[in-house]
XYZ file of C-alpha atoms in Angstrom:
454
model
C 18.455 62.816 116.756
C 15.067 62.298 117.509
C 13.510 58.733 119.248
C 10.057 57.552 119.176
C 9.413 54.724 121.738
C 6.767 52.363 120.131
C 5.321 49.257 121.901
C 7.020 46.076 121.001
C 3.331 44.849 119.464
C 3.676 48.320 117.303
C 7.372 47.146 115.832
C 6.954 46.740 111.825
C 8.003 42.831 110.328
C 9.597 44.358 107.280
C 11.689 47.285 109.078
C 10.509 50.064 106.537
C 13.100 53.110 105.802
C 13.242 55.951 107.923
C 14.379 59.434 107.893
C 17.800 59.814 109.437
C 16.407 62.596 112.064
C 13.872 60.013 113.436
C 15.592 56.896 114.769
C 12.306 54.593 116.235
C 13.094 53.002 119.457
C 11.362 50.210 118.946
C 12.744 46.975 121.005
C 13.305 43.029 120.021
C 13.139 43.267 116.075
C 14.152 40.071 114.234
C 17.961 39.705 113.919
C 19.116 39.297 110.360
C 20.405 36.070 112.105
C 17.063 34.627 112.765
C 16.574 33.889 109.376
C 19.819 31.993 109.293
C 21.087 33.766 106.426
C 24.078 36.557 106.673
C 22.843 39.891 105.027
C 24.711 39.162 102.130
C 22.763 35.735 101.463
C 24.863 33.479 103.260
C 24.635 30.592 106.056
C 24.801 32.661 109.373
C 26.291 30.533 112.664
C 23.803 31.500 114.579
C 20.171 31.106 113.418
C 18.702 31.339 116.801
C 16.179 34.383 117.215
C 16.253 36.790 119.883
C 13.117 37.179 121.908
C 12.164 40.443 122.514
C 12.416 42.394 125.908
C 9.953 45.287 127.130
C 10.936 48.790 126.541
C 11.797 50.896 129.201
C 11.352 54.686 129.029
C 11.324 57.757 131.561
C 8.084 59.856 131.286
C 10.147 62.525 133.728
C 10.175 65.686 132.628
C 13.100 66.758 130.329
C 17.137 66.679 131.599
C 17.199 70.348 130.511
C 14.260 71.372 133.482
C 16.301 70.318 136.100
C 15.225 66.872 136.545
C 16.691 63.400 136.670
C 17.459 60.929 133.902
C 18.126 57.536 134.861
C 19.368 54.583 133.717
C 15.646 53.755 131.889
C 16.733 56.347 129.327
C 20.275 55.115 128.540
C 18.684 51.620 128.451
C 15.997 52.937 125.966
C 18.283 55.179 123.665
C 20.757 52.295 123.538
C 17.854 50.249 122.359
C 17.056 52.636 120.077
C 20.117 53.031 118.176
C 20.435 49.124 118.072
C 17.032 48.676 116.108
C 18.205 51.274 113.760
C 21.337 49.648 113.527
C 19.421 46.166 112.320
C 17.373 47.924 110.234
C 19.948 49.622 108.663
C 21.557 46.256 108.090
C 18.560 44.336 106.423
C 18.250 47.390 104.362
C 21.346 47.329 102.745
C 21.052 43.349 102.352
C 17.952 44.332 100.346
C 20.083 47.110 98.437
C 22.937 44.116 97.511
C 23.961 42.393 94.208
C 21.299 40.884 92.530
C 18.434 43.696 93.717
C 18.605 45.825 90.538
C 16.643 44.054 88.393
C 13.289 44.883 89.303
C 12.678 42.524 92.737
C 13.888 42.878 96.476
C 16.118 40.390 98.053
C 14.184 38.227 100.721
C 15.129 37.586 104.028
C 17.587 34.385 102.855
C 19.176 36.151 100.005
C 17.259 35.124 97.102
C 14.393 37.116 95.590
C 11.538 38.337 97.480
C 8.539 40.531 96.531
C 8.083 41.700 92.199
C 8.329 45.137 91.785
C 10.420 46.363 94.732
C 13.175 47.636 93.185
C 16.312 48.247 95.454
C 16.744 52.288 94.195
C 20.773 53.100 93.476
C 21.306 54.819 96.674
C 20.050 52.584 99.045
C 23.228 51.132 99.453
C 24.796 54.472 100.735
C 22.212 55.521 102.724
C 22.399 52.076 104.411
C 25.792 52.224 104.814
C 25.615 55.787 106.276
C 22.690 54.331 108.869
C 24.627 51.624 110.092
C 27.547 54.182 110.555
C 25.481 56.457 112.620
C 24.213 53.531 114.693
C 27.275 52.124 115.568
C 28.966 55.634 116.313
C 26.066 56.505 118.850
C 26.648 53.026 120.337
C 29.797 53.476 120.778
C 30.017 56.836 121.641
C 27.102 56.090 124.495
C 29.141 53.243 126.156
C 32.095 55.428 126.286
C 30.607 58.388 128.162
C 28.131 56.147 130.206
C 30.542 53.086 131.047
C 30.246 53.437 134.683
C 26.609 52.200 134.252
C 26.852 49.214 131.989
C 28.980 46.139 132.198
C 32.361 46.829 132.208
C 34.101 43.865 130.542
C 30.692 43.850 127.566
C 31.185 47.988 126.620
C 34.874 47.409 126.254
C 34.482 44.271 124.006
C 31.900 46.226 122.088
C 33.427 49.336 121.874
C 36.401 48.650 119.574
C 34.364 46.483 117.313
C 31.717 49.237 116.738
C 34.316 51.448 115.461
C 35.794 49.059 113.429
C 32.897 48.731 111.581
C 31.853 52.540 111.551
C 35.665 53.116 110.376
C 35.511 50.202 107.559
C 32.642 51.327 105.916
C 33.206 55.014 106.009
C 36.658 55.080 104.003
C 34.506 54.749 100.448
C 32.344 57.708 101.110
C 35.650 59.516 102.262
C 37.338 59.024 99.610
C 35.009 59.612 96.906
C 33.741 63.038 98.526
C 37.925 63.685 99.063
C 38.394 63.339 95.082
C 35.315 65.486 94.590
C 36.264 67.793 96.732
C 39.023 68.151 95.074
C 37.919 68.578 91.431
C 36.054 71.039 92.228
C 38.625 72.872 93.774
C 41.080 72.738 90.646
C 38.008 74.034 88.336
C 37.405 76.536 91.104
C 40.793 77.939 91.226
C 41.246 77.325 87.199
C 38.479 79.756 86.579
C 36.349 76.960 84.446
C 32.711 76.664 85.176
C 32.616 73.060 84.128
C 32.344 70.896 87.082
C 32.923 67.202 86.727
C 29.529 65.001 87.986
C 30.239 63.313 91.135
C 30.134 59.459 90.376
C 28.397 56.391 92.064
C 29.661 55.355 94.918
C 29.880 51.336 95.708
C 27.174 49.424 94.270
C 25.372 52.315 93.007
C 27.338 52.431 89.735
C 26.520 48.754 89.606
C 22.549 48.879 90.360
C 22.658 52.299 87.756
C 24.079 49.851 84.701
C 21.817 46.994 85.090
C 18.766 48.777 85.328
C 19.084 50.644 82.061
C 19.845 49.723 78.802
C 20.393 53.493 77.316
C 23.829 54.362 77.038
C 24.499 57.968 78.854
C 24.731 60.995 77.376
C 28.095 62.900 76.964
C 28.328 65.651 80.284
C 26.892 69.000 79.639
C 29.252 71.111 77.856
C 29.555 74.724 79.652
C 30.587 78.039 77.890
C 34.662 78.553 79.308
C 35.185 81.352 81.701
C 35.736 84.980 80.215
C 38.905 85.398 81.858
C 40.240 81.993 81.551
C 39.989 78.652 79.079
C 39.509 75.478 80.622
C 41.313 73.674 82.737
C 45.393 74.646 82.373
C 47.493 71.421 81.637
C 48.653 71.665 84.908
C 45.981 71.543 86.682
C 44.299 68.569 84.465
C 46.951 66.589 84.467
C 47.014 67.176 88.512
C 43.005 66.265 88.672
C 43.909 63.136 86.197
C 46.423 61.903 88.809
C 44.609 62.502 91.753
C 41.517 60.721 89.986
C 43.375 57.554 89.571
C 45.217 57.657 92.754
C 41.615 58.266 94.763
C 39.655 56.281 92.864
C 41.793 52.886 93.607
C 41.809 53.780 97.076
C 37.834 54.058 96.945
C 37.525 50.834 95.072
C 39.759 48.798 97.769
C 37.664 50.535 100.501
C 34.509 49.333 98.864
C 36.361 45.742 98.470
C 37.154 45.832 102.366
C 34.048 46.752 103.374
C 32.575 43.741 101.561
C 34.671 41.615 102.830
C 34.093 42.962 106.562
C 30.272 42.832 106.533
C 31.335 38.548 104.952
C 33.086 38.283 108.184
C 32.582 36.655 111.146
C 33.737 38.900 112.747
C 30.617 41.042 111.551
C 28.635 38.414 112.584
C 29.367 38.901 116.191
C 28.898 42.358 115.756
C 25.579 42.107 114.301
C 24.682 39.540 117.090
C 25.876 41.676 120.119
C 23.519 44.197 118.806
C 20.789 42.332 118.337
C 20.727 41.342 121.877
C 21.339 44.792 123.056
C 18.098 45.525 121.301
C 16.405 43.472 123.787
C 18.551 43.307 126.937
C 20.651 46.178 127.954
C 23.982 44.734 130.542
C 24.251 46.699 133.172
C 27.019 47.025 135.698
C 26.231 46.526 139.717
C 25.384 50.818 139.975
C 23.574 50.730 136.881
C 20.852 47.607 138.211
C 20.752 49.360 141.283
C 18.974 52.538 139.532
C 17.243 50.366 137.169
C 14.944 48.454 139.724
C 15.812 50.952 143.366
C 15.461 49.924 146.540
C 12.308 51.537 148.424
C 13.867 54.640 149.560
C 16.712 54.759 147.507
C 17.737 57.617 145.237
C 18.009 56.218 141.390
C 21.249 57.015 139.670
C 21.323 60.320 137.885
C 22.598 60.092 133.998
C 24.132 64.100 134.477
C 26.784 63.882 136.042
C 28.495 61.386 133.228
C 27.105 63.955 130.501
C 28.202 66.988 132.231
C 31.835 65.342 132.540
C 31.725 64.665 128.911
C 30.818 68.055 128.896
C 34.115 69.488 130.505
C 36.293 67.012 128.767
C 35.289 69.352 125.550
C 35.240 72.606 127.669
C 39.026 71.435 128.327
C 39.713 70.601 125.094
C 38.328 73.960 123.656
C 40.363 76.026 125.733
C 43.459 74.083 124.386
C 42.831 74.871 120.892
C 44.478 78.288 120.007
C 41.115 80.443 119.180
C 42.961 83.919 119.007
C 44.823 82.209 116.121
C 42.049 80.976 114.821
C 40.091 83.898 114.308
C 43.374 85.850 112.728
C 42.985 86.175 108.954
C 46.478 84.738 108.502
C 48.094 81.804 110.663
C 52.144 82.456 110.160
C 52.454 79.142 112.254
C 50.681 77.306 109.787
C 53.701 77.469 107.353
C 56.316 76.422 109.483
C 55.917 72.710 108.240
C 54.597 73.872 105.043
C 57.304 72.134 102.841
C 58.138 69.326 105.324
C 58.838 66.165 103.762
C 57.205 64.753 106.516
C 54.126 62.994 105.086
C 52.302 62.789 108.496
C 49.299 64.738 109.113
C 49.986 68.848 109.589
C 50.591 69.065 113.451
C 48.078 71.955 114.527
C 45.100 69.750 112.936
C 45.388 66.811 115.636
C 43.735 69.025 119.187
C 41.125 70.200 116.331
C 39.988 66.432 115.400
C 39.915 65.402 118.879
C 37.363 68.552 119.784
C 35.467 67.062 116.691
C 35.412 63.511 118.171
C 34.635 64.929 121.970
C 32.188 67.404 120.742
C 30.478 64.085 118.906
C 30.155 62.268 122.749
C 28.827 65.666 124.088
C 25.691 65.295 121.318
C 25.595 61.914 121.870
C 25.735 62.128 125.678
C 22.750 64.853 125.105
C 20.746 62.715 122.783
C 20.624 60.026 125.774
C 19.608 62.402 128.406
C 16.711 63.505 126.105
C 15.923 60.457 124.387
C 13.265 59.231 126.126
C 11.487 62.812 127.194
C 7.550 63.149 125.789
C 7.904 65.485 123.107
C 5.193 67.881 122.115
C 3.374 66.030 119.346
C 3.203 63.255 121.856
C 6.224 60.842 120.800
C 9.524 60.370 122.298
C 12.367 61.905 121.456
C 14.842 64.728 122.195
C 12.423 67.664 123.014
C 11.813 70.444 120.201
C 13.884 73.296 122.643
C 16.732 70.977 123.618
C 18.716 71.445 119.944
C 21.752 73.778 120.644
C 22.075 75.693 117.551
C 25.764 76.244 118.909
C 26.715 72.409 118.353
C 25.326 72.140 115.543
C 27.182 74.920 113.902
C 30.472 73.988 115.525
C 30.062 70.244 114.669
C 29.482 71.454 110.714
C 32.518 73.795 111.086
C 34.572 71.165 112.351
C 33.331 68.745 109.844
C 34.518 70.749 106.999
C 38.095 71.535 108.979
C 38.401 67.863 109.295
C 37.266 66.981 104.944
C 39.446 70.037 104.239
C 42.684 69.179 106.381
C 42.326 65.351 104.698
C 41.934 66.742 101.017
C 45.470 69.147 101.053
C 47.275 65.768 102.553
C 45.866 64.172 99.513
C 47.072 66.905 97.094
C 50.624 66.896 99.270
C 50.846 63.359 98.885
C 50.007 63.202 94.808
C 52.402 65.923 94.838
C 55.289 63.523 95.706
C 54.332 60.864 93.160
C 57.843 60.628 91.315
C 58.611 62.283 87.472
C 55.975 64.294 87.248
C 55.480 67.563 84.955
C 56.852 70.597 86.993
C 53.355 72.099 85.881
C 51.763 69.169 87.633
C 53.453 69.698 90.787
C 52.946 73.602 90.703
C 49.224 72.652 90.342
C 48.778 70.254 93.289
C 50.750 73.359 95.211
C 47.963 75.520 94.750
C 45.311 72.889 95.309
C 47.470 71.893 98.764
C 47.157 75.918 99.636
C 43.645 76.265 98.581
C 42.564 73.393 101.141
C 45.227 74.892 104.034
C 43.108 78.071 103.651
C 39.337 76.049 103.734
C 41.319 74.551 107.371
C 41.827 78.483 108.417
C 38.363 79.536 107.593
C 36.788 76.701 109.139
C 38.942 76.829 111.972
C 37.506 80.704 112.344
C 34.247 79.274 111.738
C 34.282 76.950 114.732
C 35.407 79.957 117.241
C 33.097 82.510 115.799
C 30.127 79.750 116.553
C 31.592 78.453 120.068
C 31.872 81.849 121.529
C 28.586 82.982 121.199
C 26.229 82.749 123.967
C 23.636 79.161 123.775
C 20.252 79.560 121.910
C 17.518 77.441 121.467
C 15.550 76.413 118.736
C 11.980 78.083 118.807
């Protein structure tokens, strides 16, 4: 993700929206606290603002040439991903209850400016920024912990997760169920797809800001070859509707409760002081301001052993499988009653979570390189098309793997129709097989040779 480093008399008052791919690096922006309101309109502890620091950056040339990063760019990229992290935040306070009628919520929780309208998805897409945010933070302190306080990254570190964990089990589960739909339509032969619904407070905001009832779904001509859904396989989508759809709607009711918490609170505060003031261990002061003569601390060598941790983990991972058209060892624990996760899918989901700190780690180191168009940020050659392929195939190993344990787990819901259970069967195989081709995916992209973006 790319990072423009502005000057702190540059940094907008109102925190306007951004694109996801450009993350400003802007340092010191008002805490949500300094208003003395919590996001969500109420009394904050702490109402005490947080001055502002100076931003550091490294006008090297880029990690990729050869050259050095120091501790200036973790310091700045950290930085970074804080002030997107707060304005992530006072966006979705703006997106909350009450901001569907036509006005924006100020910066205390009660109206603010006419004719701002909070648009449905702002919720999500605050919701997803603030899970970015924290995942980069996190993910940074891991790789780079040698460099920053010891006792403040490991206080930080679970937290962050928390939160990126909390708020990510309602978008889970409603992509999960419509995942799954689709699949039973799919594999029914009917060409009518059900529309995804609302997630969170989208449904809400969509309700009180129109008065016209909605229309009745598009009706679609049936398949040639087959009718509409068998009674099987709607019976099996009706079930696993109801069963995901709770689960979303205590997800959504956690993660309100979690950004009520104090325990949010201190989240949101740690932040907001690593927007301004970066802790750094002993080593990592000691590059920051060097003594004459003394060679700063070099950023590489923590990347490039984040690096090998996912070479390692790579190698693990039986490729030659992989890239078979048909994994026998996949059925061993095919009918286990079991209901823990499938056993080969565990080394995969760690190479998705270590080839996550390998971006990351690479984001840092090219964070704060001039770009060509004169702004900061990753530079236009350093995107591996590699990763970026691999992290998409094990994205959709990782959505697919989750979706058949749904189906398996519906599947063992007592008394239901035989044709019910034969249905979620097929849905359960249909996913196992998205795993294998994903899976082949991942080591048709990882053994090809690096390339660069032109």
């Amino acid at each position: 993700m790319a990072q423009r480093h502005l000057d702190p008399t540059d940094i907008p008052t109102d925190f306007p929206p951004e694109t996801p791919t450009k993350t400003p690096a802007t340092t010191g922006p008002p805490h949500p606290a300094s208003t003395g309101a919590h996001p969500h309109g109420t009394a904050h502890p702490h109402g005490a603002a947080h001055a502002p620091g100076d931003t550091n950056r490294d006008t090297g040339a880029a990690p990729h040439a050869g050259t050095e990063a120091g501790t200036d760019a973790l310091v700045g990229y950290l930085r970074a991903q804080a002030t997107e992290f707060l304005r992530a935040l006072r966006r979705h306070r703006e997106s909350g209850p009450g901001t569907g009628t036509g006005t924006a919520a100020g910066a205390n929780g009660a109206l603010g400016e006419p004719g701002r309208a909070a648009q449905p998805g702002d919720d999500v897409d605050a919701a997803r920024a603030l899970r970015r945010a924290a995942r980069r933070i996190s993910g940074t302190l891991h790789t780079f912990q040698p460099l920053l306080d010891a006792g403040w990254a490991e206080e930080m570190r679970p937290e962050l997760a928390w939160l990126s964990g909390t708020l990510a089990l309602e978008h889970a589960y409603a992509s999960r169920l419509e995942r799954l739909l689709q699949a039973l339509h799919r594999l029914s032969g009917s060409t009518a797809f059900p529309a995804p619904r609302p997630v969170g407070r989208a449904a809400t905001a969509t309700a009180t800001t129109t008065s016209v009832p909605p229309a009745a779904p598009p009706t679609h001509p049936a398949s040639a070859n087959r009718g509409n859904l068998t009674v099987g396989a709607a019976k099996a989508g009706a079930l696993l509707d109801r069963q995901l759809t709770l689960a979303r709607t205590r997800a959504h009711s956690t993660a309100l409760q979690a950004l009520g918490s104090s325990r949010f609170h201190a989240v949101a505060d740690k932040v907001a002081l690593l927007a301004s003031e970066v802790p750094l261990s002993s080593a990592g002061r000691r590059s920051a301001t060097p003594a004459p003569g003394a060679a700063p601390v070099d950023l590489r060598p923590l990347a490039t052993a984040a690096r090998e941790r996912l070479t390692d983990a790579v190698a693990a991972l039986p490729l030659v499988t992989a890239g078979s058209p048909y994994n026998a060892e996949a059925l061993v624990h095919g009918l286990s009653p079991d209901p823990a996760p499938h056993p080969q899918d565990t080394p995969w989901h760690q190479v998705r979570l270590l080839l996550r700190l390998h971006r990351y780690a690479l984001e840092a180191l090219a964070g704060a390189d001039p770009r060509t168009d004169g702004t900061a940020g990753p530079p236009d050659d350093s995107v591996d098309v590699r990763l970026l392929a691999a992290g998409e195939a094990l994205d959709r190993h990782r959505d697919a793997s989750e979706a058949a344990a749904a189906a398996a787990q519906a599947a063992r819901t007592p008394r239901i129709a035989p044709a019910t259970a034969y249905a979620l069967g097929v849905l359960h195989a249909d996913q196992r097989h998205e795993v294998e081709a994903a899976r082949y995916a991942f080591q048709h992209s990882w053994r090809k040779e690096p390339i660069r973006l032109p």
